[in-house]
Coordinates of C-alpha atoms and ligand atoms in Angstrom, one line a residue:
X1 CA -111.4 92.9 60.0
X2 CA -111.2 93.0 56.3
X3 CA -113.9 90.4 56.0
X4 CA -116.1 92.3 58.3
X5 CA -115.7 95.5 56.3
X6 CA -116.4 93.7 53.1
X7 CA -119.6 92.3 54.5
X8 CA -120.6 95.7 55.7
X9 CA -119.8 97.2 52.3
X10 CA -121.6 94.6 50.4
X11 CA -124.7 94.9 52.6
X12 CA -127.6 96.7 51.2
X13 CA -127.0 100.3 52.2
X14 CA -130.1 102.3 52.6
X15 CA -131.2 105.3 54.3
X16 CA -132.9 105.1 57.6
X17 CA -135.0 107.2 59.9
X18 CA -134.5 106.0 63.4
X19 CA -137.9 104.5 64.2
X20 CA -139.3 103.2 67.4
X21 CA -138.6 99.6 66.5
X22 CA -136.1 97.7 68.5
X23 CA -134.0 96.1 65.8
X24 CA -132.0 94.1 68.1
X25 CA -135.1 92.6 69.6
X26 CA -136.3 91.8 66.2
X27 CA -133.2 90.0 65.3
X28 CA -133.2 88.1 68.6
X29 CA -136.7 86.9 68.0
X30 CA -136.0 85.8 64.5
X31 CA -132.9 83.8 65.5
X32 CA -134.6 82.3 68.5
X33 CA -137.5 81.1 66.3
X34 CA -134.9 79.5 64.0
X35 CA -133.6 77.5 66.9
X36 CA -130.4 79.4 67.6
X37 CA -129.6 79.7 71.3
X38 CA -127.5 82.5 72.6
X39 CA -126.6 84.6 75.6
X40 CA -127.2 88.3 75.9
X41 CA -124.8 91.1 76.7
X42 CA -122.1 89.1 78.3
X43 CA -120.2 91.5 80.5
X44 CA -117.1 89.3 80.7
X45 CA -116.4 89.8 77.0
X46 CA -114.8 92.8 75.4
X47 CA -117.4 95.3 74.2
X48 CA -120.3 93.3 75.9
X49 CA -121.4 91.7 72.6
X50 CA -125.2 91.8 72.2
X51 CA -125.6 88.2 71.2
X52 CA -123.1 85.5 72.3
X53 CA -123.1 82.0 70.9
X54 CA -120.6 80.3 73.2
X55 CA -120.6 76.9 71.6
X56 CA -119.8 78.4 68.2
X57 CA -117.5 80.9 69.7
X58 CA -119.2 83.6 67.8
X59 CA -120.6 87.0 68.8
X60 CA -122.9 89.5 67.2
X61 CA -123.0 93.2 67.8
X62 CA -126.1 95.2 66.9
X63 CA -124.8 98.7 66.5
X64 CA -126.9 101.8 66.4
X65 CA -125.7 103.8 63.4
X66 CA -125.4 107.1 65.3
X67 CA -123.5 106.0 68.4
X68 CA -121.2 103.7 66.5
X69 CA -120.6 106.0 63.6
X70 CA -121.8 103.8 60.8
X71 CA -119.7 105.0 58.0
X72 CA -122.0 104.0 55.3
X73 CA -125.2 105.7 56.2
X74 CA -126.4 109.2 57.1
X75 CA -127.1 108.4 60.7
X76 CA -123.5 107.7 61.2
X77 CA -122.3 111.2 60.7
X78 CA -120.9 113.5 63.4
X79 CA -123.4 116.2 63.9
X80 CA -122.4 119.7 62.8
X81 CA -123.9 121.4 65.7
X82 CA -122.0 121.0 69.0
X83 CA -119.4 119.2 67.0
X84 CA -116.8 119.8 69.6
X85 CA -118.9 117.8 72.0
X86 CA -119.9 115.0 69.7
X87 CA -116.8 114.3 67.7
X88 CA -114.5 113.1 70.5
X89 CA -117.4 111.2 72.1
X90 CA -118.3 109.3 68.9
X91 CA -114.8 108.8 67.8
X92 CA -114.1 107.2 71.2
X93 CA -117.0 104.9 70.7
X94 CA -115.6 103.8 67.3
X95 CA -112.2 103.3 68.9
X96 CA -113.7 101.2 71.6
X97 CA -115.6 99.1 69.1
X98 CA -112.4 98.4 67.1
X99 CA -110.6 97.5 70.2
X100 CA -113.3 95.1 71.3
X101 CA -113.4 93.4 68.0
X102 CA -109.6 93.1 67.9
X103 CA -109.5 91.6 71.4
X104 CA -112.4 89.2 70.7
X105 CA -110.7 88.1 67.5
X106 CA -107.4 87.6 69.2
X107 CA -109.0 85.2 71.7
X108 CA -110.6 83.2 69.0
X109 CA -114.1 84.7 68.7
X110 CA -115.6 85.4 65.4
X111 CA -117.4 88.7 65.2
X112 CA -120.3 89.9 63.1
X113 CA -121.6 93.4 63.2
X114 CA -125.2 94.2 62.3
X115 CA -126.1 97.8 61.8
X116 CA -129.5 99.0 62.9
X117 CA -130.2 100.7 59.6
X118 CA -129.8 97.4 57.7
X119 CA -131.9 95.6 60.2
X120 CA -134.8 98.0 60.2
X121 CA -134.7 98.3 56.4
X122 CA -134.3 94.7 55.4
X123 CA -134.4 92.2 58.3
X124 CA -134.6 89.1 56.1
X125 CA -131.4 90.1 54.2
X126 CA -129.6 90.7 57.5
X127 CA -131.0 87.4 58.8
X128 CA -129.5 85.5 55.9
X129 CA -126.1 87.1 56.5
X130 CA -126.3 86.3 60.2
X131 CA -127.3 82.7 59.5
X132 CA -124.5 82.3 57.1
X133 CA -122.1 83.6 59.7
X134 CA -123.5 81.4 62.4
X135 CA -123.5 78.2 60.3
X136 CA -120.2 78.7 58.7
X137 CA -117.6 76.2 59.9
X138 CA -119.9 74.8 62.5
X139 CA -120.4 71.5 60.8
X140 CA -117.7 69.0 61.7
X141 CA -116.3 66.7 59.1
X142 CA -116.4 63.1 60.1
Ligands
ZN201 ZN1 -126.4 102.7 59.3

């Protein structure tokens, strides 16, 4: 968990307008082009991770900043209007995310979270981080 937070923290935090790009799709295409193979939205895993790399036992979530309360950008704030509606809803999402990550980790999965704002702002930076995550520890020593 700490590692994940550190990675989020160190990531280039920039402001985002939510555009009409589909950041998750962009990431998928980039990874596919690089030769990574993965499954999508596996329902049998906690939190239905967006990208699943079974052989590496790694998963990636691509989180929308608003719905998942990205703490490091503007999109991830609880709206002031109708706060009584949004607050419990969004806090519940965040709770659910934390639980999913904990369960995955407990059963031996490594988890990486990509935030949409990072992805739409600086895809190549995100891609580097993702590659590092995917390739880490995957080479076997003879
Ligand atoms: Zn964000």
